[in-house]
Coordinates of C-alpha atoms and ligand atoms in Angstrom, one line a residue:
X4 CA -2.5 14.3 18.6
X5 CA -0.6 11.0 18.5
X6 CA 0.0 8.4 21.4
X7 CA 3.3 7.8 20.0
X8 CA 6.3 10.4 19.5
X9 CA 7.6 10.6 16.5
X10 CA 9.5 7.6 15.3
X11 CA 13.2 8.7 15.6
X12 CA 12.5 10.0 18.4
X13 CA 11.0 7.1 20.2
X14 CA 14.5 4.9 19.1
X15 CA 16.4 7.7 20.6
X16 CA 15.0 7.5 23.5
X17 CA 15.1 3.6 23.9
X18 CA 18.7 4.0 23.2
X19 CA 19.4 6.4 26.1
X20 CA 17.6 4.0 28.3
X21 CA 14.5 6.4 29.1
X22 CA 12.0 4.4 26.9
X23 CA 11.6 0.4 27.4
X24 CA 10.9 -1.5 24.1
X25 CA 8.8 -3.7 26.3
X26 CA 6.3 -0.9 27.7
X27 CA 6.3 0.1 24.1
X28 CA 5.0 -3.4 22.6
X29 CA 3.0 -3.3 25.9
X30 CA 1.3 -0.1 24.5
X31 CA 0.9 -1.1 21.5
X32 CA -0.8 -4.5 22.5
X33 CA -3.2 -3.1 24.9
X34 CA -3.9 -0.4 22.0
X35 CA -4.7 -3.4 19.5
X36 CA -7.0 -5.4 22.2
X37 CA -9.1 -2.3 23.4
X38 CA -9.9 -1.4 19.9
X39 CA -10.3 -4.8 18.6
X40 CA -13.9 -4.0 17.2
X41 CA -12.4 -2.2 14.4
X42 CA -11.3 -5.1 12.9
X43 CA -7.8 -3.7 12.4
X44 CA -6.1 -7.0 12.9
X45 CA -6.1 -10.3 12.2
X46 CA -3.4 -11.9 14.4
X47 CA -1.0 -10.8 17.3
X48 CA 2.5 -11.8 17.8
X49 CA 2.4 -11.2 21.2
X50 CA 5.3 -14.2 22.2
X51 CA 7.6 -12.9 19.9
X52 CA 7.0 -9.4 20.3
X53 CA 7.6 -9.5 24.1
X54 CA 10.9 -11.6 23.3
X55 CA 12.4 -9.4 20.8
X56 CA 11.2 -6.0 23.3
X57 CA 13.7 -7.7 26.2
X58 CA 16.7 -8.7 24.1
X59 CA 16.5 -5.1 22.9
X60 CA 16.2 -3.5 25.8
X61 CA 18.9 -5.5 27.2
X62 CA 21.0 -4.6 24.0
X63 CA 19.3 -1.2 23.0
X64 CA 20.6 -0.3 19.3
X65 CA 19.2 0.3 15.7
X66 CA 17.8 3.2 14.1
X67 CA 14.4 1.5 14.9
X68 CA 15.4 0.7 18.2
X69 CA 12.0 -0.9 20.4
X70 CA 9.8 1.0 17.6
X71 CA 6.7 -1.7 17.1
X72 CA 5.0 -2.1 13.9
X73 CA 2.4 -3.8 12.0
X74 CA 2.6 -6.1 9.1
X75 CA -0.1 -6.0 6.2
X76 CA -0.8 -10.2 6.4
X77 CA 0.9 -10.4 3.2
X78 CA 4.2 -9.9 4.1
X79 CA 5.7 -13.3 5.7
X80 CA 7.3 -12.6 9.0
X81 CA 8.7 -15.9 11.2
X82 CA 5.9 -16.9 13.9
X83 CA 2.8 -16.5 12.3
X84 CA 0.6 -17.5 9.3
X85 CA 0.8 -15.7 6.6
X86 CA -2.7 -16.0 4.9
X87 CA -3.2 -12.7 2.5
X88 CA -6.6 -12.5 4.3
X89 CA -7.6 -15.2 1.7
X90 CA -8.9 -19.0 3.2
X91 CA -6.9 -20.5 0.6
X92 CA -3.8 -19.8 2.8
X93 CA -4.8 -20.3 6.4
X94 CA -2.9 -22.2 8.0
X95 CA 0.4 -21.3 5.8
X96 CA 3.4 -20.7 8.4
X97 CA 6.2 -18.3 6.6
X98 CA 9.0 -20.7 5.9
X99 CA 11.5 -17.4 5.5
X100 CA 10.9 -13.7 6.2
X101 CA 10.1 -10.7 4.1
X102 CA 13.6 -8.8 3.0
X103 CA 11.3 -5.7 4.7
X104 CA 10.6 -7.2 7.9
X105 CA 14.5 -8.7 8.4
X106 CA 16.1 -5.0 7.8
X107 CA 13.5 -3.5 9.7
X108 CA 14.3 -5.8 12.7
X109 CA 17.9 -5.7 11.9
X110 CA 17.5 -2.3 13.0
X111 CA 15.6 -2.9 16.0
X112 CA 12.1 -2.5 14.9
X113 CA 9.4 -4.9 16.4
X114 CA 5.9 -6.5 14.4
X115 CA 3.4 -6.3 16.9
X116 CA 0.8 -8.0 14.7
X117 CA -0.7 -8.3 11.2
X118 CA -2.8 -6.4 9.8
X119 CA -6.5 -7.3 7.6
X120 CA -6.3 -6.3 4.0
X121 CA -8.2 -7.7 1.6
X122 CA -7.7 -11.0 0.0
X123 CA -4.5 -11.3 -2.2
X124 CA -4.7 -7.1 -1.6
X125 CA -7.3 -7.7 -4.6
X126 CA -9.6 -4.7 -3.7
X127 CA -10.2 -0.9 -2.2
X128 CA -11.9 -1.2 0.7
X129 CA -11.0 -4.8 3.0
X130 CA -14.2 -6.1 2.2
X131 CA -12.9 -8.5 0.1
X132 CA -10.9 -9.6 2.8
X133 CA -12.4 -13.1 3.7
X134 CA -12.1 -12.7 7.2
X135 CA -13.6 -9.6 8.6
X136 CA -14.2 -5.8 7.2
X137 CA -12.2 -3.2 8.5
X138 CA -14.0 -0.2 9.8
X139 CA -12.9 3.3 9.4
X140 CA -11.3 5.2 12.4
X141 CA -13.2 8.6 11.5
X142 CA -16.4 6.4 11.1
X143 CA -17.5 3.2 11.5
X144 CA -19.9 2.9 9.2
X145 CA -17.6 3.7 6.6
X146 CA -14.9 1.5 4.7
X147 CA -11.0 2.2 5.7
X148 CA -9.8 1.8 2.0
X149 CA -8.3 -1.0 0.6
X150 CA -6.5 -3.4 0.5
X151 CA -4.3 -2.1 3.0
X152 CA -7.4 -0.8 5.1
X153 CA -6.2 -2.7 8.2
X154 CA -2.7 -1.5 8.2
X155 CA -3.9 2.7 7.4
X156 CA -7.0 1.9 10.4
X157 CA -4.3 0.8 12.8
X158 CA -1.8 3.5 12.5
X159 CA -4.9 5.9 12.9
X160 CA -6.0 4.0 16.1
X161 CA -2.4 4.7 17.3
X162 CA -2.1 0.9 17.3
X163 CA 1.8 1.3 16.6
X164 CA 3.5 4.5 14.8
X165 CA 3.8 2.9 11.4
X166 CA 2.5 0.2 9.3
X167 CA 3.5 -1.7 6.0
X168 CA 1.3 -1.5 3.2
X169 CA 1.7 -2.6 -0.4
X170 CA 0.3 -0.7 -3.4
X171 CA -0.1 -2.5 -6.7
X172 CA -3.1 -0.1 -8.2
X173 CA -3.0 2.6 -5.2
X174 CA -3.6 0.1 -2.2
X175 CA -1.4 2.3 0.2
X176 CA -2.6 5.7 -1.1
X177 CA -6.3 4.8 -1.1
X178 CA -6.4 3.7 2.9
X179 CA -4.4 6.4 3.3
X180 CA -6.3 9.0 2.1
X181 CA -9.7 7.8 3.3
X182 CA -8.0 7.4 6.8
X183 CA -6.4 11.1 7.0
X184 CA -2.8 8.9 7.1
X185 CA 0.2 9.6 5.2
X186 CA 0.9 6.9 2.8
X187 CA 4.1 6.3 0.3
X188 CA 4.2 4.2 -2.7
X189 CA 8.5 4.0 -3.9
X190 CA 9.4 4.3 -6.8
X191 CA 9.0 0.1 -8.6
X192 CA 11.7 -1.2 -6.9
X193 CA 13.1 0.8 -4.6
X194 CA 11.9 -1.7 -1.9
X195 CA 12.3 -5.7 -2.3
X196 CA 9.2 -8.0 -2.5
X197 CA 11.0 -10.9 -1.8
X198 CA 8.5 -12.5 0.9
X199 CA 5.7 -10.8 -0.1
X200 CA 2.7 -12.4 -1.7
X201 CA 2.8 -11.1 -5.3
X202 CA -0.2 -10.1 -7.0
X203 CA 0.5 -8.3 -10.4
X204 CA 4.8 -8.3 -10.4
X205 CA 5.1 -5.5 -12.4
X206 CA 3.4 -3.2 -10.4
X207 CA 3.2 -4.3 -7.0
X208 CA 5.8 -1.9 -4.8
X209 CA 6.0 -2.2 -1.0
X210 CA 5.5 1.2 1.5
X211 CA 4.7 2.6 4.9
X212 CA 1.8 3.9 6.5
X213 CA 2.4 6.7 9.2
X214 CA 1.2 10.1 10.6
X215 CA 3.9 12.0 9.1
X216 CA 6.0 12.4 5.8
X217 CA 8.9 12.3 8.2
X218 CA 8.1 9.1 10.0
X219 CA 7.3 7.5 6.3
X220 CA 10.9 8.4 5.2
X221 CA 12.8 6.9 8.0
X222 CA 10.9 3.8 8.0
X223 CA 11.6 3.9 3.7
X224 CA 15.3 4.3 4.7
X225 CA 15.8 1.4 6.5
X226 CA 13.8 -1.0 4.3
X227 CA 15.0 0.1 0.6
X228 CA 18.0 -0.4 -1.7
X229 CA 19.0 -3.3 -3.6
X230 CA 18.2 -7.4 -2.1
X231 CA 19.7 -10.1 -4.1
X232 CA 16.3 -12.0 -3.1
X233 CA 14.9 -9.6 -5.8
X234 CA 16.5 -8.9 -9.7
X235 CA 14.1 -5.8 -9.5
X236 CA 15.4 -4.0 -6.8
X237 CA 17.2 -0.6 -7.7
X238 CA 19.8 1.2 -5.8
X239 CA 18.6 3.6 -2.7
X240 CA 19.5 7.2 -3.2
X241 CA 23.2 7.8 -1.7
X242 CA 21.7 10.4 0.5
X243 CA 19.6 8.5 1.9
X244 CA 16.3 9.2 3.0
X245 CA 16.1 9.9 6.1
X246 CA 17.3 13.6 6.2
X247 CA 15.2 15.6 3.8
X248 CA 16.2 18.9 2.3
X249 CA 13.4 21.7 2.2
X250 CA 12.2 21.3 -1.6
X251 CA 9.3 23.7 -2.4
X252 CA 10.2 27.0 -3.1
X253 CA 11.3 27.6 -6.9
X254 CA 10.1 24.4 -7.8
X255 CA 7.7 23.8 -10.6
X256 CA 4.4 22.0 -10.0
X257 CA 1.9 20.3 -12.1
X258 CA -1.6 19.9 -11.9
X259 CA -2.6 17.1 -13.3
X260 CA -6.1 18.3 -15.8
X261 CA -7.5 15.1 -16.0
X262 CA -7.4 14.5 -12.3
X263 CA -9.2 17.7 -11.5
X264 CA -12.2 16.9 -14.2
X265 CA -15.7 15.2 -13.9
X266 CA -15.9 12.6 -11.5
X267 CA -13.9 14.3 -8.4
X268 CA -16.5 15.0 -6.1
X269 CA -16.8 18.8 -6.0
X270 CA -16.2 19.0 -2.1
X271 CA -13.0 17.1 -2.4
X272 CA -11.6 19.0 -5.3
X273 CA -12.4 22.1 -2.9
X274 CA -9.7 20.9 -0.2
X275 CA -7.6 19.7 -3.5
X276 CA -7.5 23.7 -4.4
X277 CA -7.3 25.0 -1.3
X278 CA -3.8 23.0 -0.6
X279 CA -2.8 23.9 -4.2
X280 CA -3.1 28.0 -3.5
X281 CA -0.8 27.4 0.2
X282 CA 1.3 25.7 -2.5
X283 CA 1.5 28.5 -4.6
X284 CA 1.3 30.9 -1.7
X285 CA 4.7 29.6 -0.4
X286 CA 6.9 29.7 -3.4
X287 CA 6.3 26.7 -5.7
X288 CA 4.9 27.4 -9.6
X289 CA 2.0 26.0 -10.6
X290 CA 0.7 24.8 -14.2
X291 CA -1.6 22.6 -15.6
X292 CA -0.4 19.7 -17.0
X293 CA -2.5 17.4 -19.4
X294 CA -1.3 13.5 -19.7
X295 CA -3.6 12.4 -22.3
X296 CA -3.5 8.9 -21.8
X297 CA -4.7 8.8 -18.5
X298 CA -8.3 8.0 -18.8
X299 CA -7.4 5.1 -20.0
X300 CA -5.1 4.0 -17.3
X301 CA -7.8 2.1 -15.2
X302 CA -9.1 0.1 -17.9
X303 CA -5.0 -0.7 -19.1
X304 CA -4.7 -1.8 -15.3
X305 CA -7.4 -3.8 -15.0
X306 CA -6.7 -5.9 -17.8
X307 CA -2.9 -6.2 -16.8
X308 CA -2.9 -6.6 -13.1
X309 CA -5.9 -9.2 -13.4
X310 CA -3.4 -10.9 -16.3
X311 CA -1.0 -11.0 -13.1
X312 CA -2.9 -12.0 -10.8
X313 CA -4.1 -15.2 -12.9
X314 CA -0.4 -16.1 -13.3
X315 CA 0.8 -15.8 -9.6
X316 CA -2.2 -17.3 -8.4
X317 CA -1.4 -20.6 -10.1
X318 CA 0.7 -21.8 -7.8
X319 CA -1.9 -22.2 -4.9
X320 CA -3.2 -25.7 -6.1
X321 CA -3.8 -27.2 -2.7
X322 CA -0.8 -29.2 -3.0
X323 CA 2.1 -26.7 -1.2
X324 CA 0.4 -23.5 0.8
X325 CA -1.9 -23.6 3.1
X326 CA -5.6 -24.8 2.3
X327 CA -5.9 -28.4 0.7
X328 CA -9.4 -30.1 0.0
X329 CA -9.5 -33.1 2.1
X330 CA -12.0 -35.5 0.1
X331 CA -10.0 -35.7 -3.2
X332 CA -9.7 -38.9 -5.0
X333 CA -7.6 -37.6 -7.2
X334 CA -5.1 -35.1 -8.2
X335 CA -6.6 -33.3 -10.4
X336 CA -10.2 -33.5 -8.3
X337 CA -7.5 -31.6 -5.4
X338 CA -6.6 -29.0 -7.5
X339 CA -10.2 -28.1 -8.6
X340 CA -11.7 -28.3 -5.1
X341 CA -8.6 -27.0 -3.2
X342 CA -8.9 -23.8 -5.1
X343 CA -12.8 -23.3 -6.1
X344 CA -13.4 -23.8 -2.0
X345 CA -10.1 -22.1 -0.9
X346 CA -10.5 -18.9 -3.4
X347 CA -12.8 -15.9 -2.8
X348 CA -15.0 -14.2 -5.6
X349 CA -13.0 -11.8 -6.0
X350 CA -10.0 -13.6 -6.7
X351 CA -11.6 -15.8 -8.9
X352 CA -12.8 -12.9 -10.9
X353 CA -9.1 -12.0 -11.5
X354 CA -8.5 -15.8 -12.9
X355 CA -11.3 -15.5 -14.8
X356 CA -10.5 -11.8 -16.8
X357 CA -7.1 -12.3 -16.7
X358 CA -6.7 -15.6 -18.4
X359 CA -9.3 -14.6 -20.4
X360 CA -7.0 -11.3 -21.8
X361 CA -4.0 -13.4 -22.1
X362 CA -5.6 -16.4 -24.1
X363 CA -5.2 -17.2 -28.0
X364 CA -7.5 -15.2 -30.0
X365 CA -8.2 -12.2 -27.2
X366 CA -4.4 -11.8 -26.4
X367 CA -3.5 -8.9 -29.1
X368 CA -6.8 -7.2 -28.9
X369 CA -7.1 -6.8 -24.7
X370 CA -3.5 -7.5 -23.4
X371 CA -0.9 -6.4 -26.0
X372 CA -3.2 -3.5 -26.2
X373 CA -2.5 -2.8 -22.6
X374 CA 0.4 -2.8 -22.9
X375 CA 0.6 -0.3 -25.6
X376 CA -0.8 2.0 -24.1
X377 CA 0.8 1.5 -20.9
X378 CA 3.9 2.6 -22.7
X379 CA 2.5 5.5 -23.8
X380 CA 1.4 6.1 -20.6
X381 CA 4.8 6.1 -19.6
X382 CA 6.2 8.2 -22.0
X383 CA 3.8 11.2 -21.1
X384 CA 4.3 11.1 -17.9
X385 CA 8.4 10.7 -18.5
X386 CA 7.7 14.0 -21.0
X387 CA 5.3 15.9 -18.3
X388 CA 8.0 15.2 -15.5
X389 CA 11.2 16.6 -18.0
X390 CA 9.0 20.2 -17.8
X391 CA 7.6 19.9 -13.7
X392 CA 9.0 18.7 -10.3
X393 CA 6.1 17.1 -8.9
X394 CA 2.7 16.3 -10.6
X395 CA -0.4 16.4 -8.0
X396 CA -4.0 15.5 -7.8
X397 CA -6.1 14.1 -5.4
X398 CA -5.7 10.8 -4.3
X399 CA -9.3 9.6 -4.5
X400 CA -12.3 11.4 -6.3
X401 CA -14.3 10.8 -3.4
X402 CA -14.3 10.3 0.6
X403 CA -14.4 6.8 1.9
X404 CA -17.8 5.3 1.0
X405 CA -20.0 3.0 3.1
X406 CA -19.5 -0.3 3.7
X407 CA -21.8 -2.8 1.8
X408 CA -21.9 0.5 -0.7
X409 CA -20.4 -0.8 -3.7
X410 CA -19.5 -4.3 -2.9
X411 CA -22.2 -5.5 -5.5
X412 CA -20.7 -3.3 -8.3
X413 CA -17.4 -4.5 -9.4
X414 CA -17.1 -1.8 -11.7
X415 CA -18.2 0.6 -9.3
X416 CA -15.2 -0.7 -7.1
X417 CA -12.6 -0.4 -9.5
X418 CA -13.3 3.5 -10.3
X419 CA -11.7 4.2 -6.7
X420 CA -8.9 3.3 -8.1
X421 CA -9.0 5.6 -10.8
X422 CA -6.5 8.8 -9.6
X423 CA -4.3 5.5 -8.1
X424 CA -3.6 3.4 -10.9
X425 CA -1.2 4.8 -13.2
X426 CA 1.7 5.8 -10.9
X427 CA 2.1 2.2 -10.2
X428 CA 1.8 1.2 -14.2
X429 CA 4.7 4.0 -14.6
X430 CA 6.5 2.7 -11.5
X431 CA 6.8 6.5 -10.4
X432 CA 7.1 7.5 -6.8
X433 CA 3.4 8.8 -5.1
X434 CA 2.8 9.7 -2.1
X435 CA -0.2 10.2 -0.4
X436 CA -1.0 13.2 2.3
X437 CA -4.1 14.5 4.3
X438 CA -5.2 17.6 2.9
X439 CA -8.7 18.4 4.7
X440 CA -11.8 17.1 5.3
X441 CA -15.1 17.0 3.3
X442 CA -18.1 16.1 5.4
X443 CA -16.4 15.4 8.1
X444 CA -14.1 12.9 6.3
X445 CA -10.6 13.0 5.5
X446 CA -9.2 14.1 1.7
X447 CA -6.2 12.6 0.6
X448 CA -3.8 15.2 -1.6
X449 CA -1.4 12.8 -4.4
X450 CA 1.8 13.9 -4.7
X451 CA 4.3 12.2 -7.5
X452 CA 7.8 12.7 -8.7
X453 CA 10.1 10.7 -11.6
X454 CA 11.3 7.5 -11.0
X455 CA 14.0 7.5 -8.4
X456 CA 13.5 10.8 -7.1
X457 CA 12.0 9.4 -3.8
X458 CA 13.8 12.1 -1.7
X459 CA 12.9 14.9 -3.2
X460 CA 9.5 13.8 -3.6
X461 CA 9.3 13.0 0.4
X462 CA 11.3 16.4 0.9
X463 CA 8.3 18.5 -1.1
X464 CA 6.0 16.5 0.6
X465 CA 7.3 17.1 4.2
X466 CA 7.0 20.9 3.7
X467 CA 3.7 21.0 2.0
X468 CA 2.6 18.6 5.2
X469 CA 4.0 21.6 7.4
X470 CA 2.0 24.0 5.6
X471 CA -1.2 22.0 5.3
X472 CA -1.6 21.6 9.1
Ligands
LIG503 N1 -7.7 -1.5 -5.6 C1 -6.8 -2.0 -6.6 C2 -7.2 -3.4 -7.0 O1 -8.1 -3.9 -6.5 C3 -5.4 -1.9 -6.1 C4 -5.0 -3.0 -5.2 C5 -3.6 -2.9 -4.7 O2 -3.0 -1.9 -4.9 N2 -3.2 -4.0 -4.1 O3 -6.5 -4.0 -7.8

């Protein structure tokens, strides 16, 4: 059961009069402050919230009319800092807003708060974040997912009825899944970045985080399609995506082998199964499909995302965002201190292995490699996705772990990342959708489609969501 109706539903009814955008910020306020302990949020925008909640009510249009939402603390929205839970950029006050946030509000949508990720959304379960860990809403003593771990904790604690995420190796998907949410990673793209902390720019994608596949498409309506602020952005589909067509029966299905192989904890490959036979059961056919590249897709990520990250972190030197060492006597001594005291571990790890990949001498053998096979990657899946509809798997090989669990094990980290990773190197569309439990915790079922085909991908999604429930 959710606190909130249903997201269209909600605008309708502030349209009509019979729902006040302010009681709805007021809801979602007093939702944040009871359950503060889950270290959901980093910062409310309680001033501005209240503001926008009485010009829209006094003016009550938009397809998002007096709907609140939280903001991953990435994403720069006017009236707070925008620090990418990273102490390198507390302090930094967005100059400009996210493309995201201004069509969202343009339709009368209303960021309650910001939302704990971890740092530089470098990570897969918020404790990177350099802040605070964010606890999971099934339990406590468990991690939420990362990086967007705040923004999947808070839509579960019916903080507001969406949140935004952004997936660059599976960040949406992960919390997602280990939160029992619905999460949706577009097609590379399909959403502008433009006002969004960048971490690796050839993967990183922008999404929400909802209860339903419904909600998740409405919210993807509104914020996609091209933005001049962004030569990556692609055209939304004409048809929008806010009415889906039922799109399961007499469709073909994949199951990806190599995500149903060693490694996936037996218990979540169970639920995985179980939603494949309802699958089957209600019209759709179902084959394996082998992409034999894929085991190779984490180790191609981590050498090109941490390539990236190295590049687009150059730019915090202490001199223009946020933290600046104070004691310098000299440039150079301020770029050194501002960024070995303002940077996290993890971050620096990044700096390290991705400079390292890209330098003389190591370039052709780590990241031109990469690269290689990314393309390969590529083509299989553009080759698997001529012959199926939709390719699935799980979205995680296990449930969320504990926290503290692997946060000594780098390597150990990166493997829950492993089903994640190569939708975002292929740019497809992947969605991710609770499909059971296992001990008591939630399984996340992936769903993916070929680039651009967003709506039918939401439109499968939606009716396998019906039948899974
Ligand atoms: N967990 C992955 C990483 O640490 C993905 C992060 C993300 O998608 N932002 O790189």
């Amino acid at each position: 059961m959710s606190a909130w109706l249903p997201i269209s539903e909600i605008a309708r009814l502030v349209q009509t009069g019979e729902l006040k955008a302010v009681d709805l910020v007021e809801q979602a306020l007093a939702t944040i402050s009871e359950k503060q302990d889950y270290n959901a949020i980093i910062v409310t925008l309680e001033a501005r919230a209240r503001e926008r909640a009485m010009a829209i009510d006094a003016q009550p249009t938009g397809r998002l009319a007096g709907v609140p939402f939280i903001a991953k603390d990435n994403f720069l929205v006017f009236g707070a800092d925008t620090t990418a839970a990273s102490n390198i950029l507390r302090g930094f006050e967005a100059p400009y807003q996210a493309t995201a946030i201004e069509r969202l509000e343009a339709e009368g949508a209303i960021c309650v708060a910001k939302a704990n990720l971890d740092a530089f959304a470098h990570g897969s379960s918020t404790e990177n974040s350099d802040f605070m860990t964010t606890k999971n809403p099934y339990d406590t003593s468990r991690v939420p997912g990362g990086s967007s771990g705040g923004s999947a904790a808070a839509v579960m604690l019916d903080m507001a009825p969406f949140a935004l995420g952004t997936d660059t190796g599976g960040s949406i998907r992960l919390p997602a899944s280990y939160c029992g949410a619905v999460g949706y990673k577009p097609t590379y793209g399909l959403v502008s970045r433009s006002g969004v902390v960048a971490m690796a720019s050839s993967t990183d994608v922008i999404g929400p985080i909802t209860k339903t596949v419904a909600d998740a498409a409405l919210v993807l309506d509104v914020m996609s399609g091209r933005d001049d602020l962004d030569g990556t952005t692609i055209d939304a589909d004409p048809a929008g995506y806010a009415e889906l067509e039922k799109s399961l029966a007499g469709k073909k299905v994949g199951v990806i082998k190599e995500y149903m192989a060693e490694g996936v904890a037996p218990e979540v490959k169970a639920q995985i199964e179980a939603a494949i036979a309802t699958i089957k059961a209600a019209g759709a056919a179902v084959v394996e499909v082998s992409l034999p590249s894929l085991p190779s897709a984490l180790a191609v990520y981590y050498i090109i995302c941490p390539a990236e990250v190295s590049s687009n972190l150059s730019r915090y030197d202490g001199q223009r965002f946020g933290h600046s060492y104070a004691d310098a006597t000299s440039l150079e001594e301020s770029y050194k201190k501002s960024r070995s005291t303002g940077f996290g571990k993890e971050a620096k790890r990044r700096i390290m292995i991705g400079t390292y990949v890209l330098s003389s001498g190591y370039y052709d053998a780590y990241y031109k490699k990469a690269q290689t096979v990314r393309t390969k990657l590529i083509n299989e899946f553009n080759e698997a996705l001529q012959s199926v509809d939709f390719l699935l798997g799980p979205t995680a090989p296990d449930i969320a772990f504990k926290i503290g669990e692997n946060i000594d094990d780098p390597l150990k980290m990166y493997l829950t990342d492993i089903l994640t990773v190569a939708a975002n190197l292929v740019g497809v569309p992947s969605i991710s959708i609770p499909a059971g439990t296992a001990h008591d915790m939630p399984v996340g079922l992936q769903i993916m489609a070929a680039q651009r085909h967003d709506r039918q991908l939401l439109g499968f999604a939606k009716e396998v969501e019906g039948l899974l429930v």
